[in-house]
PDB file of C-alpha atoms and ligand atoms in Angstrom:
ATOM      1  CA  MET A 874      47.394 -12.185 128.793  1.00  0.00           C
ATOM      2  CA  GLN A 875      46.711 -10.677 125.388  1.00  0.00           C
ATOM      3  CA  LEU A 876      48.579  -7.370 125.046  1.00  0.00           C
ATOM      4  CA  PRO A 877      46.334  -4.561 123.916  1.00  0.00           C
ATOM      5  CA  PHE A 878      47.233  -3.227 120.312  1.00  0.00           C
ATOM      6  CA  PRO A 879      48.715  -6.241 118.855  1.00  0.00           C
ATOM      7  CA  LEU A 880      50.483  -6.024 115.506  1.00  0.00           C
ATOM      8  CA  THR A 881      48.294  -6.463 112.555  1.00  0.00           C
ATOM      9  CA  GLU A 882      48.804 -10.220 111.461  1.00  0.00           C
ATOM     10  CA  GLU A 883      50.368 -10.938 108.204  1.00  0.00           C
ATOM     11  CA  PRO A 884      47.653 -11.502 105.572  1.00  0.00           C
ATOM     12  CA  ASP A 885      46.740 -14.811 104.111  1.00  0.00           C
ATOM     13  CA  ALA A 886      47.530 -15.378 100.506  1.00  0.00           C
ATOM     14  CA  GLN A 887      44.102 -14.441  99.287  1.00  0.00           C
ATOM     15  CA  SER A 888      43.827 -11.143 101.044  1.00  0.00           C
ATOM     16  CA  GLU A 889      47.463 -10.373 100.145  1.00  0.00           C
ATOM     17  CA  GLU A 890      46.541 -10.786  96.639  1.00  0.00           C
ATOM     18  CA  LYS A 891      43.666  -8.332  97.035  1.00  0.00           C
ATOM     19  CA  GLY A 892      46.235  -5.785  98.517  1.00  0.00           C
ATOM     20  CA  ARG A 893      48.899  -6.337  95.682  1.00  0.00           C
ATOM     21  CA  LEU A 894      46.185  -5.980  93.001  1.00  0.00           C
ATOM     22  CA  LEU A 895      45.047  -2.638  94.233  1.00  0.00           C
ATOM     23  CA  PHE A 896      48.457  -1.304  94.011  1.00  0.00           C
ATOM     24  CA  ALA A 897      49.629  -3.026  91.075  1.00  0.00           C
ATOM     25  CA  GLY A 898      47.898  -0.796  88.508  1.00  0.00           C
ATOM     26  CA  PRO A 899      49.013   2.773  87.656  1.00  0.00           C
ATOM     27  CA  THR A 900      49.016   5.347  90.429  1.00  0.00           C
ATOM     28  CA  GLU A 901      48.235   8.986  89.328  1.00  0.00           C
ATOM     29  CA  PHE A 902      49.020  12.193  91.056  1.00  0.00           C
ATOM     30  CA  VAL A 903      45.716  13.888  91.105  1.00  0.00           C
ATOM     31  CA  LYS A 904      46.538  17.252  92.729  1.00  0.00           C
ATOM     32  CA  GLY A 905      47.952  19.263  95.699  1.00  0.00           C
ATOM     33  CA  VAL A 906      45.554  20.813  97.566  1.00  0.00           C
ATOM     34  CA  VAL A 907      46.046  23.995  99.765  1.00  0.00           C
ATOM     35  CA  ALA A 908      42.678  24.915 100.856  1.00  0.00           C
ATOM     36  CA  MET A 909      39.763  22.790 101.701  1.00  0.00           C
ATOM     37  CA  SER A 910      37.707  24.294  98.590  1.00  0.00           C
ATOM     38  CA  GLY A 911      40.370  22.563  96.376  1.00  0.00           C
ATOM     39  CA  LEU A 912      39.611  18.954  97.627  1.00  0.00           C
ATOM     40  CA  PRO A 913      38.535  16.664  95.011  1.00  0.00           C
ATOM     41  CA  ASP A 914      35.021  15.624  94.697  1.00  0.00           C
ATOM     42  CA  ALA A 915      34.288  13.141  97.470  1.00  0.00           C
ATOM     43  CA  GLU A 916      33.723  10.073  95.094  1.00  0.00           C
ATOM     44  CA  ARG A 917      36.366   7.576  96.505  1.00  0.00           C
ATOM     45  CA  ILE A 918      37.302   6.212  99.810  1.00  0.00           C
ATOM     46  CA  GLU A 919      40.054   7.988 101.196  1.00  0.00           C
ATOM     47  CA  VAL A 920      42.871   6.974 103.616  1.00  0.00           C
ATOM     48  CA  CYS A 921      45.434   9.681 104.673  1.00  0.00           C
ATOM     49  CA  PHE A 922      48.862   9.425 106.058  1.00  0.00           C
ATOM     50  CA  ALA A 923      49.599  11.774 108.972  1.00  0.00           C
ATOM     51  CA  GLY A 924      52.586  12.223 111.149  1.00  0.00           C
ATOM     52  CA  ARG A 925      55.238  14.535 112.425  1.00  0.00           C
ATOM     53  CA  SER A 926      57.555  16.050 109.752  1.00  0.00           C
ATOM     54  CA  ASN A 927      60.148  13.625 108.586  1.00  0.00           C
ATOM     55  CA  VAL A 928      58.462  10.448 109.980  1.00  0.00           C
ATOM     56  CA  GLY A 929      58.264   8.923 106.497  1.00  0.00           C
ATOM     57  CA  LYS A 930      54.637   9.471 105.110  1.00  0.00           C
ATOM     58  CA  SER A 931      55.725  10.337 101.640  1.00  0.00           C
ATOM     59  CA  SER A 932      58.262   7.336 101.487  1.00  0.00           C
ATOM     60  CA  LEU A 933      55.550   5.020 102.722  1.00  0.00           C
ATOM     61  CA  ILE A 934      53.143   6.115  99.868  1.00  0.00           C
ATOM     62  CA  ASN A 935      56.137   5.587  97.466  1.00  0.00           C
ATOM     63  CA  ALA A 936      56.751   2.033  98.876  1.00  0.00           C
ATOM     64  CA  LEU A 937      52.961   1.145  98.790  1.00  0.00           C
ATOM     65  CA  THR A 938      52.718   2.069  95.245  1.00  0.00           C
ATOM     66  CA  GLY A 939      56.071   1.018  94.034  1.00  0.00           C
ATOM     67  CA  MET A 940      56.828   4.323  92.524  1.00  0.00           C
ATOM     68  CA  LYS A 941      59.915   5.668  93.735  1.00  0.00           C
ATOM     69  CA  ALA A 942      59.268   9.505  93.396  1.00  0.00           C
ATOM     70  CA  LEU A 943      55.789   9.622  93.282  1.00  0.00           C
ATOM     71  CA  ALA A 944      55.165  11.352  96.622  1.00  0.00           C
ATOM     72  CA  ARG A 945      58.050  13.526  97.120  1.00  0.00           C
ATOM     73  CA  ALA A 946      60.423  12.202  99.753  1.00  0.00           C
ATOM     74  CA  SER A 947      63.478  14.216 101.076  1.00  0.00           C
ATOM     75  CA  ASN A 948      65.876  14.902 103.710  1.00  0.00           C
ATOM     76  CA  THR A 949      64.395  18.320 104.175  1.00  0.00           C
ATOM     77  CA  PRO A 950      61.709  18.199 106.930  1.00  0.00           C
ATOM     78  CA  GLY A 951      58.520  19.894 105.997  1.00  0.00           C
ATOM     79  CA  ARG A 952      58.988  19.089 102.404  1.00  0.00           C
ATOM     80  CA  THR A 953      55.397  18.168 101.729  1.00  0.00           C
ATOM     81  CA  GLN A 954      53.512  21.563 101.935  1.00  0.00           C
ATOM     82  CA  GLU A 955      50.287  20.483 100.468  1.00  0.00           C
ATOM     83  CA  ILE A 956      47.735  18.027 100.859  1.00  0.00           C
ATOM     84  CA  ASN A 957      48.683  15.445  98.029  1.00  0.00           C
ATOM     85  CA  TYR A 958      46.106  13.420  96.377  1.00  0.00           C
ATOM     86  CA  PHE A 959      46.988  10.144  94.499  1.00  0.00           C
ATOM     87  CA  THR A 960      44.773   7.402  93.158  1.00  0.00           C
ATOM     88  CA  ALA A 961      44.962   3.731  93.963  1.00  0.00           C
ATOM     89  CA  GLY A 962      42.796   1.559  91.824  1.00  0.00           C
ATOM     90  CA  ASP A 963      39.299   2.917  90.846  1.00  0.00           C
ATOM     91  CA  ASP A 964      37.901   3.248  94.228  1.00  0.00           C
ATOM     92  CA  PHE A 965      40.729   4.767  96.534  1.00  0.00           C
ATOM     93  CA  TYR A 966      42.480   8.168  97.090  1.00  0.00           C
ATOM     94  CA  LEU A 967      45.749   8.084  98.968  1.00  0.00           C
ATOM     95  CA  VAL A 968      46.446  11.307 100.582  1.00  0.00           C
ATOM     96  CA  ASP A 969      49.754  12.484 101.645  1.00  0.00           C
ATOM     97  CA  LEU A 970      49.708  15.110 104.234  1.00  0.00           C
ATOM     98  CA  PRO A 971      52.066  17.938 105.495  1.00  0.00           C
ATOM     99  CA  GLY A 972      53.844  16.828 108.395  1.00  0.00           C
ATOM    100  CA  TYR A 973      52.975  18.583 111.827  1.00  0.00           C
ATOM    101  CA  GLY A 974      55.446  19.388 114.395  1.00  0.00           C
ATOM    102  CA  TYR A 975      58.031  21.176 112.325  1.00  0.00           C
ATOM    103  CA  ALA A 976      59.056  24.484 113.782  1.00  0.00           C
ATOM    104  CA  ASN A 977      61.947  25.621 111.492  1.00  0.00           C
ATOM    105  CA  ALA A 978      59.913  27.267 108.807  1.00  0.00           C
ATOM    106  CA  PRO A 979      58.291  30.854 108.950  1.00  0.00           C
ATOM    107  CA  LEU A 980      55.513  30.731 111.457  1.00  0.00           C
ATOM    108  CA  PRO A 981      52.893  31.889 109.274  1.00  0.00           C
ATOM    109  CA  VAL A 982      53.599  29.307 106.812  1.00  0.00           C
ATOM    110  CA  VAL A 983      53.691  26.374 109.607  1.00  0.00           C
ATOM    111  CA  GLU A 984      50.224  27.896 110.826  1.00  0.00           C
ATOM    112  CA  LYS A 985      48.651  27.751 107.542  1.00  0.00           C
ATOM    113  CA  TRP A 986      49.398  23.947 106.848  1.00  0.00           C
ATOM    114  CA  GLN A 987      48.614  23.251 110.395  1.00  0.00           C
ATOM    115  CA  ARG A 988      45.272  24.740 110.092  1.00  0.00           C
ATOM    116  CA  LEU A 989      44.636  23.162 106.680  1.00  0.00           C
ATOM    117  CA  LEU A 990      45.864  19.714 108.343  1.00  0.00           C
ATOM    118  CA  LYS A 991      43.347  19.880 111.112  1.00  0.00           C
ATOM    119  CA  GLN A 992      40.293  21.117 108.777  1.00  0.00           C
ATOM    120  CA  PHE A 993      40.957  18.083 106.698  1.00  0.00           C
ATOM    121  CA  LEU A 994      41.301  15.523 109.485  1.00  0.00           C
ATOM    122  CA  GLN A 995      38.084  16.728 111.218  1.00  0.00           C
ATOM    123  CA  GLY A 996      35.968  17.590 108.053  1.00  0.00           C
ATOM    124  CA  ARG A 997      36.593  15.065 105.441  1.00  0.00           C
ATOM    125  CA  GLN A 998      33.388  12.977 105.002  1.00  0.00           C
ATOM    126  CA  THR A 999      34.990  10.270 102.849  1.00  0.00           C
ATOM    127  CA  LEU A1000      38.149  10.006 104.944  1.00  0.00           C
ATOM    128  CA  ARG A1001      37.783   6.110 105.862  1.00  0.00           C
ATOM    129  CA  ARG A1002      40.923   5.860 108.048  1.00  0.00           C
ATOM    130  CA  ALA A1003      43.832   7.869 108.997  1.00  0.00           C
ATOM    131  CA  PHE A1004      47.230   6.305 109.322  1.00  0.00           C
ATOM    132  CA  VAL A1005      49.115   7.864 112.075  1.00  0.00           C
ATOM    133  CA  LEU A1006      52.853   7.441 111.414  1.00  0.00           C
ATOM    134  CA  ILE A1007      55.180   6.972 114.385  1.00  0.00           C
ATOM    135  CA  ASP A1008      58.930   6.956 114.147  1.00  0.00           C
ATOM    136  CA  ALA A1009      60.186   3.740 115.630  1.00  0.00           C
ATOM    137  CA  ARG A1010      63.145   5.479 117.150  1.00  0.00           C
ATOM    138  CA  HIS A1011      60.963   8.065 119.020  1.00  0.00           C
ATOM    139  CA  GLY A1012      57.435   6.706 119.789  1.00  0.00           C
ATOM    140  CA  VAL A1013      54.416   8.994 120.438  1.00  0.00           C
ATOM    141  CA  LYS A1014      55.191  12.667 121.238  1.00  0.00           C
ATOM    142  CA  SER A1015      53.000  15.212 122.373  1.00  0.00           C
ATOM    143  CA  VAL A1016      52.143  16.543 118.978  1.00  0.00           C
ATOM    144  CA  ASP A1017      51.176  12.961 117.950  1.00  0.00           C
ATOM    145  CA  ASP A1018      48.849  12.914 121.010  1.00  0.00           C
ATOM    146  CA  GLU A1019      47.091  16.133 120.064  1.00  0.00           C
ATOM    147  CA  ILE A1020      46.488  14.809 116.385  1.00  0.00           C
ATOM    148  CA  MET A1021      45.064  11.630 118.021  1.00  0.00           C
ATOM    149  CA  SER A1022      42.659  13.596 120.237  1.00  0.00           C
ATOM    150  CA  LEU A1023      41.590  15.614 117.263  1.00  0.00           C
ATOM    151  CA  LEU A1024      40.769  12.387 115.349  1.00  0.00           C
ATOM    152  CA  ASP A1025      38.898  11.131 118.429  1.00  0.00           C
ATOM    153  CA  SER A1026      36.743  14.198 118.653  1.00  0.00           C
ATOM    154  CA  ALA A1027      36.131  13.863 114.729  1.00  0.00           C
ATOM    155  CA  ALA A1028      35.300  10.089 115.146  1.00  0.00           C
ATOM    156  CA  VAL A1029      37.925   9.323 112.537  1.00  0.00           C
ATOM    157  CA  THR A1030      39.324   5.816 113.194  1.00  0.00           C
ATOM    158  CA  PHE A1031      43.236   5.928 113.125  1.00  0.00           C
ATOM    159  CA  GLN A1032      45.601   3.216 112.948  1.00  0.00           C
ATOM    160  CA  ALA A1033      49.317   3.611 114.180  1.00  0.00           C
ATOM    161  CA  VAL A1034      51.950   2.633 111.809  1.00  0.00           C
ATOM    162  CA  LEU A1035      55.539   2.391 113.167  1.00  0.00           C
ATOM    163  CA  THR A1036      58.005   3.503 110.380  1.00  0.00           C
ATOM    164  CA  LYS A1037      61.624   3.170 109.818  1.00  0.00           C
ATOM    165  CA  ALA A1038      61.861  -0.023 111.734  1.00  0.00           C
ATOM    166  CA  ASP A1039      65.084  -0.832 110.114  1.00  0.00           C
ATOM    167  CA  LYS A1040      66.808   1.940 112.129  1.00  0.00           C
ATOM    168  CA  VAL A1041      66.235   0.239 115.609  1.00  0.00           C
ATOM    169  CA  LYS A1042      66.954  -2.953 117.165  1.00  0.00           C
ATOM    170  CA  GLU A1043      64.380  -5.480 118.231  1.00  0.00           C
ATOM    171  CA  VAL A1044      64.778  -4.699 121.849  1.00  0.00           C
ATOM    172  CA  GLU A1045      64.262  -1.042 121.362  1.00  0.00           C
ATOM    173  CA  ARG A1046      61.490  -1.480 118.870  1.00  0.00           C
ATOM    174  CA  GLU A1047      59.531  -3.613 121.581  1.00  0.00           C
ATOM    175  CA  GLU A1048      59.931  -0.784 124.095  1.00  0.00           C
ATOM    176  CA  ILE A1049      58.736   1.746 121.595  1.00  0.00           C
ATOM    177  CA  LEU A1050      55.871  -0.381 120.650  1.00  0.00           C
ATOM    178  CA  ASN A1051      54.889  -0.389 124.547  1.00  0.00           C
ATOM    179  CA  GLN A1052      55.225   3.284 124.802  1.00  0.00           C
ATOM    180  CA  VAL A1053      52.835   3.525 121.678  1.00  0.00           C
ATOM    181  CA  ARG A1054      50.217   1.039 123.056  1.00  0.00           C
ATOM    182  CA  GLY A1055      50.293   2.941 126.292  1.00  0.00           C
ATOM    183  CA  ALA A1056      49.561   6.223 124.310  1.00  0.00           C
ATOM    184  CA  LEU A1057      46.855   4.498 121.987  1.00  0.00           C
ATOM    185  CA  SER A1058      44.931   3.262 124.940  1.00  0.00           C
ATOM    186  CA  LYS A1059      43.850   6.676 125.830  1.00  0.00           C
ATOM    187  CA  HIS A1060      42.244   7.285 122.444  1.00  0.00           C
ATOM    188  CA  PRO A1061      38.839   5.818 121.702  1.00  0.00           C
ATOM    189  CA  ALA A1062      39.387   6.250 117.899  1.00  0.00           C
ATOM    190  CA  ALA A1063      42.508   4.362 117.765  1.00  0.00           C
ATOM    191  CA  TYR A1064      42.051   0.917 115.765  1.00  0.00           C
ATOM    192  CA  PRO A1065      43.200  -1.872 117.981  1.00  0.00           C
ATOM    193  CA  GLU A1066      46.166  -2.887 115.816  1.00  0.00           C
ATOM    194  CA  ILE A1067      49.497  -1.487 115.056  1.00  0.00           C
ATOM    195  CA  ILE A1068      51.551  -2.074 111.603  1.00  0.00           C
ATOM    196  CA  VAL A1069      55.211  -2.103 111.972  1.00  0.00           C
ATOM    197  CA  THR A1070      56.979  -0.820 108.545  1.00  0.00           C
ATOM    198  CA  SER A1071      60.134  -0.017 106.817  1.00  0.00           C
ATOM    199  CA  SER A1072      59.770   1.622 103.543  1.00  0.00           C
ATOM    200  CA  GLU A1073      63.425   1.150 103.035  1.00  0.00           C
ATOM    201  CA  LYS A1074      63.240  -2.632 103.573  1.00  0.00           C
ATOM    202  CA  GLY A1075      59.696  -3.168 102.289  1.00  0.00           C
ATOM    203  CA  TRP A1076      58.715  -4.414 105.648  1.00  0.00           C
ATOM    204  CA  GLY A1077      55.058  -4.566 106.544  1.00  0.00           C
ATOM    205  CA  ILE A1078      54.117  -3.133 103.108  1.00  0.00           C
ATOM    206  CA  PRO A1079      52.073  -6.078 101.940  1.00  0.00           C
ATOM    207  CA  THR A1080      50.313  -6.045 105.108  1.00  0.00           C
ATOM    208  CA  LEU A1081      49.519  -2.351 104.772  1.00  0.00           C
ATOM    209  CA  ARG A1082      48.316  -2.699 101.188  1.00  0.00           C
ATOM    210  CA  THR A1083      45.864  -5.364 102.515  1.00  0.00           C
ATOM    211  CA  VAL A1084      44.584  -3.323 105.251  1.00  0.00           C
ATOM    212  CA  ILE A1085      43.713  -0.638 102.865  1.00  0.00           C
ATOM    213  CA  ALA A1086      42.230  -3.120 100.163  1.00  0.00           C
ATOM    214  CA  THR A1087      39.891  -4.664 102.529  1.00  0.00           C
ATOM    215  CA  LEU A1088      38.648  -1.657 104.272  1.00  0.00           C
ATOM    216  CA  GLU A1089      34.895  -1.705 103.685  1.00  0.00           C
TER     217      GLU A1089
HETATM  218  N1  GTP G  63      66.070   4.064 107.094  1.00  0.00           N
HETATM  219  C1  GTP G  63      64.879   4.499 106.661  1.00  0.00           C
HETATM  220  N2  GTP G  63      64.516   5.865 106.371  1.00  0.00           N
HETATM  221  C2  GTP G  63      63.420   6.245 106.010  1.00  0.00           C
HETATM  222  C3  GTP G  63      62.344   5.312 105.827  1.00  0.00           C
HETATM  223  N3  GTP G  63      61.301   6.105 105.606  1.00  0.00           N
HETATM  224  C4  GTP G  63      61.671   7.356 105.203  1.00  0.00           C
HETATM  225  N4  GTP G  63      62.976   7.311 105.514  1.00  0.00           N
HETATM  226  C5  GTP G  63      63.781   8.606 105.445  1.00  0.00           C
HETATM  227  O1  GTP G  63      63.318   9.750 106.016  1.00  0.00           O
HETATM  228  C6  GTP G  63      63.241  11.001 105.587  1.00  0.00           C
HETATM  229  C7  GTP G  63      62.011  11.669 105.537  1.00  0.00           C
HETATM  230  O2  GTP G  63      61.050  10.912 104.701  1.00  0.00           O
HETATM  231  P1  GTP G  63      59.845  11.431 103.861  1.00  0.00           P
HETATM  232  O3  GTP G  63      58.938  10.315 103.298  1.00  0.00           O
HETATM  233  O4  GTP G  63      59.989  12.437 103.152  1.00  0.00           O
HETATM  234  O5  GTP G  63      58.976  11.821 105.298  1.00  0.00           O
HETATM  235  P2  GTP G  63      57.614  12.895 105.408  1.00  0.00           P
HETATM  236  O6  GTP G  63      56.822  12.224 106.728  1.00  0.00           O
HETATM  237  O7  GTP G  63      56.942  12.700 104.018  1.00  0.00           O
HETATM  238  O8  GTP G  63      58.122  14.356 105.625  1.00  0.00           O
HETATM  239  P3  GTP G  63      57.281  15.694 105.484  1.00  0.00           P
HETATM  240  O9  GTP G  63      56.742  15.597 104.123  1.00  0.00           O
HETATM  241  O10 GTP G  63      58.388  16.660 105.613  1.00  0.00           O
HETATM  242  O11 GTP G  63      56.452  15.877 106.591  1.00  0.00           O
HETATM  243  C8  GTP G  63      63.952  10.701 104.183  1.00  0.00           C
HETATM  244  O12 GTP G  63      65.304  10.935 104.165  1.00  0.00           O
HETATM  245  C9  GTP G  63      63.640   9.148 103.880  1.00  0.00           C
HETATM  246  O13 GTP G  63      64.671   8.593 102.947  1.00  0.00           O
HETATM  247  C10 GTP G  63      62.421   4.020 106.307  1.00  0.00           C
HETATM  248  O14 GTP G  63      61.573   3.332 106.395  1.00  0.00           O
HETATM  249  N5  GTP G  63      63.890   3.634 106.605  1.00  0.00           N
HETATM  250 MG1   MG G  64      56.024  14.237 102.952  1.00  0.00          MG
END
């Protein structure tokens, strides 16, 4: 029996090259946005990276673009506090989002980001796909589930990306993957494949590049 939500297959050489090329050119930081009114003109396809605080969103953007300190990554959860826009090639924006589920900042501050995050996920016309990042050690938590429901209701296709795969043994990873599959099966907006990554080791990065480059 075919398991639901298989891993995205590694790309063939030709598609992989398309992914490589998209990220081979210079990536530019466009702006950090703190309110919907500050979003750049909707003139490019957008993909965003959402996930709990500290799951590895900024690190994944760094790994994709091969630029080490582009999207600030840090040990301090809650570091990304704005919606950060980066270019990829001539046609794409990569959008680094503030993490959700981080309680250890002043409540009004957290509430402000969370409101902005939700407005963005529900209301951005050019958002083609949301990557929802899940820590390979922890699986889908209830806050992830909430964001997935929000994406369902906004009809934004989202794809689960397992992060920090280097931190778990294969057996553990398979258990977590099955937990993730169970959670995804309740969400109509879930794209039917999962990508396993490690920004640290470069695992899954060419695959994710190709997935983005071949979005139509
Ligand atoms: N081992 C390992 N560590 C990682 C990986 N990706 C990220 N990290 C570490 O996890 C921590 C958080 O990474 P970030 O990329 O800042 O996480 P984030 O999701 O952007 O966090 P916020 O902006 O706070 O929401 C950093 O210490 C990273 O070095 C990975 O693939 N493997
Ligand atoms: Mg970040």
